Amino acid sequence: QVQLVESGGRLVQPGGSLRLSCAASGSIFSGNTMGWYLQAPGKARELVASISIPGTPYYADSVKGRFTISRDNARNTIYLQMNFLKPEDTAVYYCNRVGSKAYLETLYWGQGTQVTVSS
């Protein structure tokens, strides 16, 4: 069964922190670099962080020094620790494999989790 379940998003004040979780089915998670994507209203989905199987991270410039991605290969789960949140971080956050735009369009996507940063 294909499954992606993102959780942990909520309303938070600027400067606050959140920890997002993504539980994936083994068919999606195993043997793949996994990433967190955000989609702001009216904008395309974009990769903000990814992590390879051994744990090598990548971060978009917009989140470097503020977000930390991690993965638990035994639980088929990835996490995103978000610190020093800014209003521009407001978006729906999704997790999935990493790849080209064309490849991503072929994938199953979960519901995402809404992060709203506002005072």
Tab-separated table of N, CA and C in Angstrom:
chain	number	residue	atom	x	y	z
A	1	GLN	N	0.845	-1.194	0.000
A	1	GLN	CA	0.000	0.000	0.000
A	1	GLN	C	0.878	1.241	0.000
A	2	VAL	N	0.601	2.148	-0.930
A	2	VAL	CA	1.349	3.398	-1.021
A	2	VAL	C	0.804	4.370	0.008
A	3	GLN	N	1.700	4.944	0.806
A	3	GLN	CA	1.245	5.829	1.872
A	3	GLN	C	2.289	6.890	2.167
A	4	LEU	N	1.824	8.105	2.304
A	4	LEU	CA	2.628	9.228	2.764
A	4	LEU	C	1.754	10.026	3.712
A	5	VAL	N	2.174	10.132	4.955
A	5	VAL	CA	1.385	10.858	5.941
A	5	VAL	C	2.268	11.903	6.598
A	6	GLU	N	1.983	13.170	6.262
A	6	GLU	CA	2.716	14.284	6.859
A	6	GLU	C	1.933	14.811	8.059
A	7	SER	N	2.651	15.248	9.095
A	7	SER	CA	1.991	15.775	10.282
A	7	SER	C	2.905	16.766	10.987
A	8	GLY	N	2.322	17.516	11.900
A	8	GLY	CA	3.089	18.419	12.750
A	8	GLY	C	2.906	19.892	12.448
A	9	GLY	N	2.236	20.209	11.354
A	9	GLY	CA	2.042	21.612	11.022
A	9	GLY	C	0.964	22.259	11.869
A	10	ARG	N	1.115	23.544	12.094
A	10	ARG	CA	0.122	24.311	12.857
A	10	ARG	C	0.452	25.783	12.731
A	11	LEU	N	-0.334	26.610	13.413
A	11	LEU	CA	-0.078	28.044	13.487
A	11	LEU	C	1.009	28.302	14.535
A	12	VAL	N	2.009	29.075	14.160
A	12	VAL	CA	3.095	29.385	15.085
A	12	VAL	C	3.512	30.842	14.863
A	13	GLN	N	3.994	31.483	15.903
A	13	GLN	CA	4.440	32.865	15.789
A	13	GLN	C	5.816	32.961	15.137
A	14	PRO	N	6.113	34.081	14.501
A	14	PRO	CA	7.461	34.268	13.952
A	14	PRO	C	8.518	34.054	15.026
A	15	GLY	N	9.585	33.372	14.638
A	15	GLY	CA	10.637	33.037	15.592
A	15	GLY	C	10.434	31.721	16.296
A	16	GLY	N	9.264	31.132	16.118
A	16	GLY	CA	8.956	29.876	16.788
A	16	GLY	C	9.527	28.665	16.074
A	17	SER	N	9.195	27.487	16.614
A	17	SER	CA	9.724	26.231	16.082
A	17	SER	C	8.605	25.221	15.863
A	18	LEU	N	8.843	24.323	14.941
A	18	LEU	CA	7.949	23.207	14.677
A	18	LEU	C	8.780	22.001	14.282
A	19	ARG	N	8.232	20.819	14.503
A	19	ARG	CA	8.857	19.595	14.004
A	19	ARG	C	7.828	18.843	13.171
A	20	LEU	N	8.117	18.703	11.892
A	20	LEU	CA	7.241	17.959	10.998
A	20	LEU	C	7.710	16.512	10.903
A	21	SER	N	6.746	15.619	10.718
A	21	SER	CA	7.040	14.200	10.530
A	21	SER	C	6.383	13.709	9.256
A	22	CYS	N	7.001	12.733	8.638
A	22	CYS	CA	6.443	12.117	7.440
A	22	CYS	C	6.664	10.617	7.521
A	23	ALA	N	5.571	9.888	7.617
A	23	ALA	CA	5.639	8.432	7.614
A	23	ALA	C	5.319	7.929	6.211
A	24	ALA	N	6.214	7.137	5.661
A	24	ALA	CA	6.038	6.670	4.285
A	24	ALA	C	5.978	5.150	4.244
A	25	SER	N	5.335	4.641	3.242
A	25	SER	CA	5.354	3.198	3.035
A	25	SER	C	6.752	2.805	2.535
A	26	GLY	N	7.092	1.560	2.766
A	26	GLY	CA	8.427	1.110	2.405
A	26	GLY	C	8.729	1.246	0.924
A	27	SER	N	7.721	1.094	0.096
A	27	SER	CA	7.919	1.178	-1.350
A	27	SER	C	8.354	2.572	-1.783
A	28	ILE	N	8.004	3.568	-0.991
A	28	ILE	CA	8.396	4.947	-1.300
A	28	ILE	C	9.726	5.273	-0.640
A	29	PHE	N	9.893	4.820	0.593
A	29	PHE	CA	11.010	5.267	1.422
A	29	PHE	C	12.301	4.502	1.142
A	30	SER	N	12.189	3.205	1.102
A	30	SER	CA	13.393	2.373	1.054
A	30	SER	C	14.224	2.623	-0.198
A	31	GLY	N	15.518	2.835	0.027
A	31	GLY	CA	16.439	2.980	-1.087
A	31	GLY	C	16.362	4.299	-1.813
A	32	ASN	N	15.732	5.288	-1.192
A	32	ASN	CA	15.554	6.574	-1.875
A	32	ASN	C	15.969	7.756	-1.021
A	33	THR	N	16.554	8.750	-1.694
A	33	THR	CA	16.695	10.061	-1.067
A	33	THR	C	15.305	10.645	-0.912
A	34	MET	N	15.043	11.158	0.282
A	34	MET	CA	13.720	11.721	0.580
A	34	MET	C	13.836	13.220	0.821
A	35	GLY	N	12.758	13.930	0.528
A	35	GLY	CA	12.804	15.374	0.688
A	35	GLY	C	11.528	15.954	1.249
A	36	TRP	N	11.670	17.164	1.743
A	36	TRP	CA	10.531	17.975	2.153
A	36	TRP	C	10.346	19.077	1.114
A	37	TYR	N	9.107	19.281	0.728
A	37	TYR	CA	8.746	20.294	-0.243
A	37	TYR	C	7.745	21.242	0.404
A	38	LEU	N	7.747	22.484	-0.047
A	38	LEU	CA	6.694	23.397	0.371
A	38	LEU	C	5.961	23.920	-0.855
A	39	GLN	N	4.696	24.226	-0.650
A	39	GLN	CA	3.892	24.846	-1.703
A	39	GLN	C	3.107	25.984	-1.082
A	40	ALA	N	3.500	27.193	-1.419
A	40	ALA	CA	2.777	28.373	-0.953
A	40	ALA	C	1.600	28.626	-1.886
A	41	PRO	N	0.580	29.331	-1.410
A	41	PRO	CA	-0.601	29.602	-2.233
A	41	PRO	C	-0.236	30.241	-3.565
A	42	GLY	N	-0.726	29.649	-4.657
A	42	GLY	CA	-0.495	30.198	-5.979
A	42	GLY	C	0.881	29.958	-6.547
A	43	LYS	N	1.690	29.173	-5.853
A	43	LYS	CA	3.057	28.935	-6.318
A	43	LYS	C	3.306	27.451	-6.529
A	44	ALA	N	4.364	27.159	-7.266
A	44	ALA	CA	4.727	25.778	-7.518
A	44	ALA	C	5.367	25.151	-6.284
A	45	ARG	N	5.289	23.862	-6.215
A	45	ARG	CA	5.933	23.129	-5.136
A	45	ARG	C	7.449	23.206	-5.306
A	46	GLU	N	8.180	23.425	-4.210
A	46	GLU	CA	9.628	23.533	-4.291
A	46	GLU	C	10.290	22.728	-3.179
A	47	LEU	N	11.456	22.201	-3.495
A	47	LEU	CA	12.213	21.401	-2.535
A	47	LEU	C	12.909	22.330	-1.547
A	48	VAL	N	12.750	22.052	-0.250
A	48	VAL	CA	13.446	22.861	0.743
A	48	VAL	C	14.563	22.088	1.438
A	49	ALA	N	14.450	20.773	1.509
A	49	ALA	CA	15.487	19.976	2.146
A	49	ALA	C	15.367	18.533	1.685
A	50	SER	N	16.498	17.851	1.623
A	50	SER	CA	16.476	16.432	1.296
A	50	SER	C	17.555	15.721	2.093
A	51	ILE	N	17.421	14.394	2.161
A	51	ILE	CA	18.391	13.604	2.905
A	51	ILE	C	18.587	12.273	2.203
A	52	SER	N	19.831	11.914	2.008
A	52	SER	CA	20.154	10.667	1.332
A	52	SER	C	20.000	9.493	2.302
A	53	ILE	N	20.160	8.298	1.783
A	53	ILE	CA	20.010	7.106	2.616
A	53	ILE	C	21.014	7.106	3.773
A	54	PRO	N	22.280	7.410	3.519
A	54	PRO	CA	23.216	7.452	4.653
A	54	PRO	C	23.060	8.670	5.547
A	55	GLY	N	22.267	9.663	5.095
A	55	GLY	CA	22.015	10.814	5.954
A	55	GLY	C	22.634	12.115	5.518
A	56	THR	N	23.113	12.212	4.288
A	56	THR	CA	23.675	13.474	3.811
A	56	THR	C	22.548	14.448	3.492
A	57	PRO	N	22.545	15.628	4.126
A	57	PRO	CA	21.457	16.567	3.897
A	57	PRO	C	21.760	17.582	2.794
A	58	TYR	N	20.681	18.112	2.247
A	58	TYR	CA	20.731	19.260	1.338
A	58	TYR	C	19.677	20.243	1.839
A	59	TYR	N	20.016	21.543	1.764
A	59	TYR	CA	19.061	22.581	2.156
A	59	TYR	C	19.013	23.675	1.105
A	60	ALA	N	17.817	24.157	0.832
A	60	ALA	CA	17.674	25.346	0.013
A	60	ALA	C	18.243	26.533	0.793
A	61	ASP	N	18.733	27.522	0.063
A	61	ASP	CA	19.341	28.677	0.724
A	61	ASP	C	18.381	29.348	1.694
A	62	SER	N	17.109	29.320	1.368
A	62	SER	CA	16.119	30.017	2.180
A	62	SER	C	15.960	29.433	3.582
A	63	VAL	N	16.398	28.188	3.781
A	63	VAL	CA	16.195	27.538	5.080
A	63	VAL	C	17.500	27.123	5.754
A	64	LYS	N	18.619	27.337	5.087
A	64	LYS	CA	19.903	26.949	5.673
A	64	LYS	C	20.120	27.623	7.018
A	65	GLY	N	20.566	26.853	7.984
A	65	GLY	CA	20.817	27.382	9.313
A	65	GLY	C	19.587	27.440	10.187
A	66	ARG	N	18.405	27.194	9.611
A	66	ARG	CA	17.160	27.242	10.395
A	66	ARG	C	16.453	25.892	10.450
A	67	PHE	N	16.531	25.133	9.374
A	67	PHE	CA	15.833	23.841	9.298
A	67	PHE	C	16.850	22.710	9.352
A	68	THR	N	16.438	21.591	9.942
A	68	THR	CA	17.265	20.392	9.985
A	68	THR	C	16.421	19.194	9.583
A	69	ILE	N	16.904	18.463	8.589
A	69	ILE	CA	16.191	17.269	8.133
A	69	ILE	C	16.880	16.035	8.703
A	70	SER	N	16.086	15.028	9.032
A	70	SER	CA	16.644	13.768	9.524
A	70	SER	C	15.749	12.633	9.063
A	71	ARG	N	16.268	11.420	9.162
A	71	ARG	CA	15.470	10.262	8.761
A	71	ARG	C	15.723	9.103	9.702
A	72	ASP	N	14.685	8.288	9.884
A	72	ASP	CA	14.766	7.065	10.666
A	72	ASP	C	14.445	5.934	9.707
A	73	ASN	N	15.478	5.264	9.226
A	73	ASN	CA	15.275	4.237	8.211
A	73	ASN	C	14.523	3.018	8.755
A	74	ALA	N	14.600	2.792	10.034
A	74	ALA	CA	13.880	1.662	10.629
A	74	ALA	C	12.373	1.921	10.689
A	75	ARG	N	12.009	3.187	10.735
A	75	ARG	CA	10.594	3.549	10.841
A	75	ARG	C	10.027	4.122	9.543
A	76	ASN	N	10.850	4.156	8.473
A	76	ASN	CA	10.404	4.748	7.198
A	76	ASN	C	9.849	6.153	7.399
A	77	THR	N	10.553	6.944	8.183
A	77	THR	CA	10.060	8.264	8.561
A	77	THR	C	11.153	9.309	8.379
A	78	ILE	N	10.752	10.475	7.895
A	78	ILE	CA	11.669	11.614	7.888
A	78	ILE	C	11.061	12.736	8.708
A	79	TYR	N	11.921	13.611	9.171
A	79	TYR	CA	11.524	14.714	10.030
A	79	TYR	C	12.090	16.017	9.488
A	80	LEU	N	11.450	17.108	9.852
A	80	LEU	CA	11.973	18.431	9.538
A	80	LEU	C	11.832	19.300	10.779
A	81	GLN	N	12.950	19.588	11.415
A	81	GLN	CA	12.957	20.511	12.550
A	81	GLN	C	13.086	21.917	11.987
A	82	MET	N	12.112	22.746	12.287
A	82	MET	CA	12.034	24.098	11.742
A	82	MET	C	12.191	25.091	12.893
A	83	ASN	N	13.247	25.859	12.866
A	83	ASN	CA	13.498	26.866	13.903
A	83	ASN	C	13.512	28.260	13.285
A	84	PHE	N	13.349	29.266	14.139
A	84	PHE	CA	13.391	30.664	13.695
A	84	PHE	C	12.471	30.870	12.492
A	85	LEU	N	11.253	30.400	12.639
A	85	LEU	CA	10.309	30.451	11.534
A	85	LEU	C	9.959	31.880	11.158
A	86	LYS	N	9.734	32.075	9.852
A	86	LYS	CA	9.410	33.376	9.296
A	86	LYS	C	8.048	33.300	8.605
A	87	PRO	N	7.367	34.429	8.459
A	87	PRO	CA	6.080	34.408	7.752
A	87	PRO	C	6.187	33.813	6.344
A	88	GLU	N	7.314	33.997	5.698
A	88	GLU	CA	7.472	33.448	4.345
A	88	GLU	C	7.642	31.940	4.315
A	89	ASP	N	7.747	31.309	5.470
A	89	ASP	CA	7.760	29.842	5.546
A	89	ASP	C	6.347	29.266	5.477
A	90	THR	N	5.352	30.125	5.527
A	90	THR	CA	3.964	29.675	5.487
A	90	THR	C	3.681	28.942	4.180
A	91	ALA	N	3.206	27.716	4.296
A	91	ALA	CA	2.957	26.876	3.121
A	91	ALA	C	2.409	25.537	3.580
A	92	VAL	N	1.967	24.746	2.613
A	92	VAL	CA	1.699	23.338	2.876
A	92	VAL	C	3.002	22.587	2.599
A	93	TYR	N	3.388	21.738	3.546
A	93	TYR	CA	4.632	20.983	3.430
A	93	TYR	C	4.320	19.526	3.101
A	94	TYR	N	5.029	19.011	2.123
A	94	TYR	CA	4.875	17.634	1.667
A	94	TYR	C	6.226	16.921	1.748
A	95	CYS	N	6.184	15.618	1.832
A	95	CYS	CA	7.408	14.831	1.715
A	95	CYS	C	7.254	13.871	0.545
A	96	ASN	N	8.380	13.486	-0.023
A	96	ASN	CA	8.376	12.524	-1.117
A	96	ASN	C	9.804	12.238	-1.540
A	97	ARG	N	9.944	11.382	-2.533
A	97	ARG	CA	11.241	11.156	-3.135
A	97	ARG	C	11.734	12.442	-3.774
A	98	VAL	N	12.992	12.409	-4.178
A	98	VAL	CA	13.594	13.558	-4.838
A	98	VAL	C	13.887	13.204	-6.291
A	99	GLY	N	13.630	14.134	-7.196
A	99	GLY	CA	13.907	13.881	-8.597
A	99	GLY	C	13.558	15.081	-9.450
A	100	SER	N	13.565	14.875	-10.761
A	100	SER	CA	13.250	15.960	-11.691
A	100	SER	C	11.784	16.350	-11.580
A	101	LYS	N	11.459	17.510	-12.131
A	101	LYS	CA	10.079	17.978	-12.105
A	101	LYS	C	9.159	16.975	-12.788
A	102	ALA	N	9.595	16.460	-13.922
A	102	ALA	CA	8.775	15.489	-14.650
A	102	ALA	C	8.569	14.221	-13.838
A	103	TYR	N	9.609	13.789	-13.148
A	103	TYR	CA	9.505	12.585	-12.318
A	103	TYR	C	8.546	12.819	-11.161
A	104	LEU	N	8.663	13.968	-10.514
A	104	LEU	CA	7.803	14.257	-9.369
A	104	LEU	C	6.332	14.273	-9.769
A	105	GLU	N	6.046	14.676	-10.995
A	105	GLU	CA	4.653	14.725	-11.436
A	105	GLU	C	4.048	13.343	-11.603
A	106	THR	N	4.862	12.313	-11.629
A	106	THR	CA	4.345	10.945	-11.753
A	106	THR	C	4.076	10.297	-10.394
A	107	LEU	N	4.481	10.953	-9.326
A	107	LEU	CA	4.425	10.343	-8.005
A	107	LEU	C	3.089	10.555	-7.305
A	108	TYR	N	2.798	9.647	-6.403
A	108	TYR	CA	1.690	9.829	-5.458
A	108	TYR	C	2.130	10.835	-4.401
A	109	TRP	N	1.235	11.790	-4.070
A	109	TRP	CA	1.513	12.788	-3.041
A	109	TRP	C	0.500	12.657	-1.920
A	110	GLY	N	0.944	12.854	-0.693
A	110	GLY	CA	0.047	12.839	0.446
A	110	GLY	C	-0.712	14.149	0.565
A	111	GLN	N	-1.398	14.295	1.699
A	111	GLN	CA	-2.233	15.474	1.937
A	111	GLN	C	-1.407	16.702	2.310
A	112	GLY	N	-0.205	16.482	2.796
A	112	GLY	CA	0.606	17.591	3.266
A	112	GLY	C	0.174	18.042	4.657
A	113	THR	N	0.959	18.948	5.218
A	113	THR	CA	0.628	19.516	6.518
A	113	THR	C	0.830	21.029	6.447
A	114	GLN	N	-0.164	21.771	6.930
A	114	GLN	CA	-0.159	23.226	6.802
A	114	GLN	C	0.677	23.860	7.913
A	115	VAL	N	1.629	24.679	7.502
A	115	VAL	CA	2.408	25.488	8.439
A	115	VAL	C	2.060	26.944	8.192
A	116	THR	N	1.611	27.606	9.240
A	116	THR	CA	1.281	29.021	9.143
A	116	THR	C	2.091	29.781	10.180
A	117	VAL	N	2.881	30.744	9.701
A	117	VAL	CA	3.709	31.547	10.597
A	117	VAL	C	3.145	32.963	10.605
A	118	SER	N	2.571	33.330	11.716
A	118	SER	CA	1.899	34.617	11.807
A	118	SER	C	1.756	35.024	13.262
A	119	SER	N	1.797	36.321	13.486
A	119	SER	CA	1.570	36.835	14.835
A	119	SER	C	0.101	37.189	15.017
